[in-house]
Coordinates of N, CA and C in Angstrom, one line a residue:
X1 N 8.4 87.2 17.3 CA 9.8 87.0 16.8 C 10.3 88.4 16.5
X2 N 11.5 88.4 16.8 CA 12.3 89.9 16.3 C 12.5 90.0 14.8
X3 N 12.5 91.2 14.5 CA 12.8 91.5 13.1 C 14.4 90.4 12.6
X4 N 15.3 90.3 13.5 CA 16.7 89.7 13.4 C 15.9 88.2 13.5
X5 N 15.1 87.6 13.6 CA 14.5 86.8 14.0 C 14.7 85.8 14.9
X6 N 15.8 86.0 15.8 CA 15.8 85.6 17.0 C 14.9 85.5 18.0
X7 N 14.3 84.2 18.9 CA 13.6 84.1 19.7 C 13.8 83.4 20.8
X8 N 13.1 83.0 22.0 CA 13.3 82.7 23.2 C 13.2 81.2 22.8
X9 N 13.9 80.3 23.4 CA 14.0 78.8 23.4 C 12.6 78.5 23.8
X10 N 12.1 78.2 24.2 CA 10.4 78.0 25.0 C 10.2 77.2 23.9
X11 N 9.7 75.8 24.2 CA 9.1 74.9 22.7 C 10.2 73.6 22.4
X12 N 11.5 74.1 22.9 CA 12.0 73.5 22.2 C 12.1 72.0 22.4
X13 N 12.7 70.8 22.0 CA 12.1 69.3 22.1 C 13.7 68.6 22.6
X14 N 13.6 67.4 23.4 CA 14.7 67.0 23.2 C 13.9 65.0 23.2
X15 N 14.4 64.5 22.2 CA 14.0 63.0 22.4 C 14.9 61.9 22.8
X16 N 14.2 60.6 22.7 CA 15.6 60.0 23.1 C 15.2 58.6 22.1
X17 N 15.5 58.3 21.3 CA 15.2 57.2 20.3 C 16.2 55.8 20.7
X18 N 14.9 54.9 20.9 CA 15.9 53.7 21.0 C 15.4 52.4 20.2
X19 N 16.4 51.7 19.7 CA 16.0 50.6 19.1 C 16.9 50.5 17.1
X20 N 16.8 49.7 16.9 CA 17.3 50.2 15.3 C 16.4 51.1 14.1
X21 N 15.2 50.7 14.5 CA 14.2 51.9 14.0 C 13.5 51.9 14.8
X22 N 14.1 53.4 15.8 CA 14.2 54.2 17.0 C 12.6 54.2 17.0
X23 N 11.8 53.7 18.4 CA 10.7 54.5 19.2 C 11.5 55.6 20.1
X24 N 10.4 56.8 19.6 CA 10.8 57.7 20.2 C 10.1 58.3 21.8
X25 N 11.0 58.8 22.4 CA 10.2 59.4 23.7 C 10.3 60.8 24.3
X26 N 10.0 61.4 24.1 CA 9.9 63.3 24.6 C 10.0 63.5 25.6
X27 N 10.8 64.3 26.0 CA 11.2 63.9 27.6 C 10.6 66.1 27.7
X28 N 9.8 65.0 29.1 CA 8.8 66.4 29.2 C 9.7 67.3 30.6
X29 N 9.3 68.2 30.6 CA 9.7 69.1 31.8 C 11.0 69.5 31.5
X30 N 12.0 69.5 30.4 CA 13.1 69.5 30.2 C 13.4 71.7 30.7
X31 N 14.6 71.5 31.4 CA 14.9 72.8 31.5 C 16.1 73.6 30.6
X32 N 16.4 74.8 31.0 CA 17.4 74.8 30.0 C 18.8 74.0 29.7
X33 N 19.0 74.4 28.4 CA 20.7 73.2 28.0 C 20.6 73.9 27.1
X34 N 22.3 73.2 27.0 CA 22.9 73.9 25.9 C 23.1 72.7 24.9
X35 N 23.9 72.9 23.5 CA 24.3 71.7 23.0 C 25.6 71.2 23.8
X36 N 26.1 70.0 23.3 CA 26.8 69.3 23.5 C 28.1 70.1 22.9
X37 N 29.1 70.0 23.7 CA 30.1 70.7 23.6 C 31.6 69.2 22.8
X38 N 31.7 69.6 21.5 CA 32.1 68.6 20.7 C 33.5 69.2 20.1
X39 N 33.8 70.2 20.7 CA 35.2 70.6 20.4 C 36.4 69.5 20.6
X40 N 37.0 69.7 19.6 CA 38.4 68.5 19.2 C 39.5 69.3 20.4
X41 N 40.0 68.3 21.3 CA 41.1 68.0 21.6 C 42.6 68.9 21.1
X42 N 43.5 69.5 21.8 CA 44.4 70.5 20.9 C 45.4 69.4 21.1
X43 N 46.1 69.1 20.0 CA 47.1 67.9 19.7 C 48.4 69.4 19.7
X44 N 49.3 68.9 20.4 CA 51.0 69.8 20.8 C 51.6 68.8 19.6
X45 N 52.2 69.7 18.7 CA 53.0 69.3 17.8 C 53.9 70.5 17.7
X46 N 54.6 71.3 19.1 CA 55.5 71.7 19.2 C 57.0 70.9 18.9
X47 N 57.9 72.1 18.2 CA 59.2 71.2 18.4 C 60.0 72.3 17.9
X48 N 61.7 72.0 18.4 CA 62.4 72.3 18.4 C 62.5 73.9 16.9
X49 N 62.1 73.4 16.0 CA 61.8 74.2 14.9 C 60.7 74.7 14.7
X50 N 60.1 74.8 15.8 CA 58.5 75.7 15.2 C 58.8 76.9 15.2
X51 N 58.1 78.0 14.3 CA 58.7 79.3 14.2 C 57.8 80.1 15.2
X52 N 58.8 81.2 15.2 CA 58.7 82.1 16.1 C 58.3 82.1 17.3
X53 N 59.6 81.0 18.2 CA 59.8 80.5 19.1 C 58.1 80.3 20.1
X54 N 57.0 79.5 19.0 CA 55.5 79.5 19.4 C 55.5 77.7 19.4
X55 N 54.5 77.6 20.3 CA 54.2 76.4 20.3 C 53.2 76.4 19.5
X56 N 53.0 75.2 18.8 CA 52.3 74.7 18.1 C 50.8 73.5 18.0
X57 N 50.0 73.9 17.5 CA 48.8 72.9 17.7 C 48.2 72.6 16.6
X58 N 47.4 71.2 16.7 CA 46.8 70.8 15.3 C 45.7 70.2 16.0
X59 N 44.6 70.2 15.3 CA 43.3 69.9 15.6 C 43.0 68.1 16.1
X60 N 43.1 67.8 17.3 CA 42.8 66.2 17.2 C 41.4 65.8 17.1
X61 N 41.1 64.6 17.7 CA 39.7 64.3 17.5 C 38.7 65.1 18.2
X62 N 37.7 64.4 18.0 CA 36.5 65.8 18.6 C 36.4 64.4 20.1
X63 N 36.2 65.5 21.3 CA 35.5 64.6 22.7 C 33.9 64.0 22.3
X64 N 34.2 62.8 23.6 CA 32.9 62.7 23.5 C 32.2 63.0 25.0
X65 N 31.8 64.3 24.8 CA 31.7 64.9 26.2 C 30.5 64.4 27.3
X66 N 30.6 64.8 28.3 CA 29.8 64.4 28.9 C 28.3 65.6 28.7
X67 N 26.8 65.6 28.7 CA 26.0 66.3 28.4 C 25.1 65.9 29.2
X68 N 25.1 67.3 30.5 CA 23.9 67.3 31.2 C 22.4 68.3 31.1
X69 N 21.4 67.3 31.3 CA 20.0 67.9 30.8 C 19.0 67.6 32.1
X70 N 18.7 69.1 32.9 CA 17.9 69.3 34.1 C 16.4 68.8 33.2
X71 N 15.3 68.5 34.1 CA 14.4 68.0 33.7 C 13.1 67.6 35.4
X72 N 12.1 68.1 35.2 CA 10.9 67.6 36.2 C 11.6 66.3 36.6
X73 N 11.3 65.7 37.6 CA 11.0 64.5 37.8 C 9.6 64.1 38.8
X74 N 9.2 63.0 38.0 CA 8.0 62.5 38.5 C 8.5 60.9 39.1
X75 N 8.0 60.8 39.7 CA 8.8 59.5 40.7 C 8.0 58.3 40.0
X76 N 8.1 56.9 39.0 CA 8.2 55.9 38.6 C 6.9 55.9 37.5
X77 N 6.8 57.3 37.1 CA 6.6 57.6 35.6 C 7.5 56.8 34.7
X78 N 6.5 56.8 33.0 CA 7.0 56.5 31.9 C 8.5 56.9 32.1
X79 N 8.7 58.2 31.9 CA 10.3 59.0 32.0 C 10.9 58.1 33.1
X80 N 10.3 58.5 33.8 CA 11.5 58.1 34.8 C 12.1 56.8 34.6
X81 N 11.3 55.8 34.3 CA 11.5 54.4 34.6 C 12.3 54.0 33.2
X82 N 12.2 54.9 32.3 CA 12.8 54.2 31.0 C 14.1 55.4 31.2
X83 N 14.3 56.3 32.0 CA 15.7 56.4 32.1 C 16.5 55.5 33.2
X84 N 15.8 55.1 34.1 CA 16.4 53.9 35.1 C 16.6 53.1 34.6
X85 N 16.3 52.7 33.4 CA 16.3 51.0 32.2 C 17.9 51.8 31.8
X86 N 17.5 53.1 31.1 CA 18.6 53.4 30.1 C 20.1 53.4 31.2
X87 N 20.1 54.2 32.2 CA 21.2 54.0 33.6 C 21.7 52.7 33.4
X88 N 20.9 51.8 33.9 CA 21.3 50.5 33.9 C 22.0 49.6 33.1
X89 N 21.1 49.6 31.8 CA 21.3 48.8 30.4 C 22.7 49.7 29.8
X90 N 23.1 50.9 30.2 CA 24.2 51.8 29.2 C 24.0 51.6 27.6
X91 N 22.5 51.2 27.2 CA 21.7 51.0 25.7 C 22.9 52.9 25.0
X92 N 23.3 52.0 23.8 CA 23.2 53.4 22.9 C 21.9 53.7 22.7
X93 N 21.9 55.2 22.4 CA 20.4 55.4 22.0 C 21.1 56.7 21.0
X94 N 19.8 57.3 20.5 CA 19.7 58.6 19.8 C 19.4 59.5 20.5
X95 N 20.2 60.5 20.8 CA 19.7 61.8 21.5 C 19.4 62.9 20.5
X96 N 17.8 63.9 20.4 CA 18.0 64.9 19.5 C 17.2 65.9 20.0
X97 N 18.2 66.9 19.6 CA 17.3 68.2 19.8 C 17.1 69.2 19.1
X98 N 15.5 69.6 18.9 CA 15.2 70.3 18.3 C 15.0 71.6 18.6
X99 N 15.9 72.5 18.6 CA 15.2 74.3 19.0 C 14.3 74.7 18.1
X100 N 13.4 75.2 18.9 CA 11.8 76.1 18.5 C 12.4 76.7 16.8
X101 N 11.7 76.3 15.9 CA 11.7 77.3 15.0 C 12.9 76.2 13.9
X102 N 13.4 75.7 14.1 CA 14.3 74.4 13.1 C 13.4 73.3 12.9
X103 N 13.6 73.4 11.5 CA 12.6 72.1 11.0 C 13.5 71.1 11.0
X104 N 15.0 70.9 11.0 CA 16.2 69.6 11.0 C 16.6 69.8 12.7
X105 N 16.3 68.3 13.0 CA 16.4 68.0 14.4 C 18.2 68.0 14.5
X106 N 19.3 68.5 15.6 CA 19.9 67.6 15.7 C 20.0 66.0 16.6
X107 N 21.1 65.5 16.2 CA 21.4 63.9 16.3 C 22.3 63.2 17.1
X108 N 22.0 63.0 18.1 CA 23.9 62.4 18.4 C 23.7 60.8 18.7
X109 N 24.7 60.2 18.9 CA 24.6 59.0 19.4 C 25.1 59.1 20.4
X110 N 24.2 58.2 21.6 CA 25.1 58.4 23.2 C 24.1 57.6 24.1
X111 N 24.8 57.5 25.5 CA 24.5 56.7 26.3 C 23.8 57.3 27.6
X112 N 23.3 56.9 28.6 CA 23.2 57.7 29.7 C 23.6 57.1 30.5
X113 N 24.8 57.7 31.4 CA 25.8 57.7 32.3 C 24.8 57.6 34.0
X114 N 24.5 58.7 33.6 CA 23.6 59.2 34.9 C 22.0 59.6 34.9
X115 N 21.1 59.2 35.8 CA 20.1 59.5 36.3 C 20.1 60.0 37.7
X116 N 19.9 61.0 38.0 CA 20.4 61.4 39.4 C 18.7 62.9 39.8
X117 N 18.0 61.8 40.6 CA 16.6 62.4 40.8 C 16.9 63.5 42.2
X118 N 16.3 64.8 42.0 CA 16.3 65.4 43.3 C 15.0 65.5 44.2
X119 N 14.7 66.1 45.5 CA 13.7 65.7 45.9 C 13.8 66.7 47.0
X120 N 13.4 68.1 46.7 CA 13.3 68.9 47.5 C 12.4 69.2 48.5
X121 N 12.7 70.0 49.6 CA 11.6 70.2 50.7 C 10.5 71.5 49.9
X122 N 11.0 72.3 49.3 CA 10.3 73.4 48.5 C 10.6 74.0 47.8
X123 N 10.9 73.0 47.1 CA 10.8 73.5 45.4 C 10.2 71.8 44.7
X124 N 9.8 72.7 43.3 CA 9.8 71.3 42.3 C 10.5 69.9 42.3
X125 N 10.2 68.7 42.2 CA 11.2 67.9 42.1 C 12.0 67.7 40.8
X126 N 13.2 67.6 40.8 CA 13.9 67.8 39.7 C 14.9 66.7 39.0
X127 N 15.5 66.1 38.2 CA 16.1 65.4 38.3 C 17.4 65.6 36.9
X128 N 18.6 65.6 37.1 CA 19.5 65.5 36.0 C 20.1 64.3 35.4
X129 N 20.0 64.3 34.1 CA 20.6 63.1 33.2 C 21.6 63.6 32.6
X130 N 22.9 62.8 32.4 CA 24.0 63.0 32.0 C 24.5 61.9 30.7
X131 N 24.2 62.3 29.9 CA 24.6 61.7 28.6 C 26.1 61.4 28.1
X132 N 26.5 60.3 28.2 CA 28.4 60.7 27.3 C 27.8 60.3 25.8
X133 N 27.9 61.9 24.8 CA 27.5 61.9 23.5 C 29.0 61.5 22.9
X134 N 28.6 60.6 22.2 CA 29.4 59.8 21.1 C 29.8 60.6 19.7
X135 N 29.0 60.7 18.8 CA 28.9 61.5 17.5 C 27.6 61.9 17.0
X136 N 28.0 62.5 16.4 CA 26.5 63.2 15.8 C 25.9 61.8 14.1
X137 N 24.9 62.1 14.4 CA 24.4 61.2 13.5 C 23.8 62.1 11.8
X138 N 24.0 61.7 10.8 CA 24.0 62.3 9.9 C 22.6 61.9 9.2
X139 N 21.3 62.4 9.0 CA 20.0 61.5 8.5 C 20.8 61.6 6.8

């Protein structure tokens, strides 16, 4: 670790908890991602008298964006087959992710939209899940 203590993501966890008191599942091979991008909506409350002939904005609600997460795929593994349940069923679940070095996970609530497996001639097989994150969950 750097003196700034910044370090390389490597380690870091992403789970997927389902149920009311969540079994949890670690979803292995996961590649890079970012968080979930939860920026609010810009609400135009432009008018006739806004000053200095500027349009105007106020903060609306936050999106619930869509969140894609590259990941191994192994063809009708544990993973696999309980994201083909989760595709199917559109189950809320708990999505969380932990980066290397945070002892507080975060939390969202969300669904999975998409399972979408790749199946290359040479390379790894790979597959992307696409989550629509709902809100963040507060422990």
């Amino acid at each position: 670790m750097a003196s700034t203590g910044v370090r390389i993501g490597h380690g870091s966890t992403v789970r997927i908890g389902r149920g009311s008191t969540p079994t949890w599942t670690t979803l292995s091979g996961v590649q890079d991602f970012t968080f979930p991008n939860k920026a609010p909506n810009d609400v135009d409350v432009t008018s006739h008298d806004s000053p200095g002939n500027s349009e105007e904005f106020i903060a609306g609600l936050q999106t619930a964006p869509d969140w894609a997460l590259s990941k191994h795929y192994v063809p009708e593994d544990a993973e696999d087959v309980l994201l083909q349940d989760l595709e199917e069923s559109r189950e809320l679940v708990l999505l969380e992710v932990t980066p290397v070095g945070a002892t507080t996970p975060h939390v969202w609530q969300a669904w999975l939209k998409t399972w979408l497996p790749g199946v290359p001639v040479k390379d790894a097989m790979k597959g992307e899940a696409t989550f629509k994150v709902l809100h963040k969950v507060v422990a």
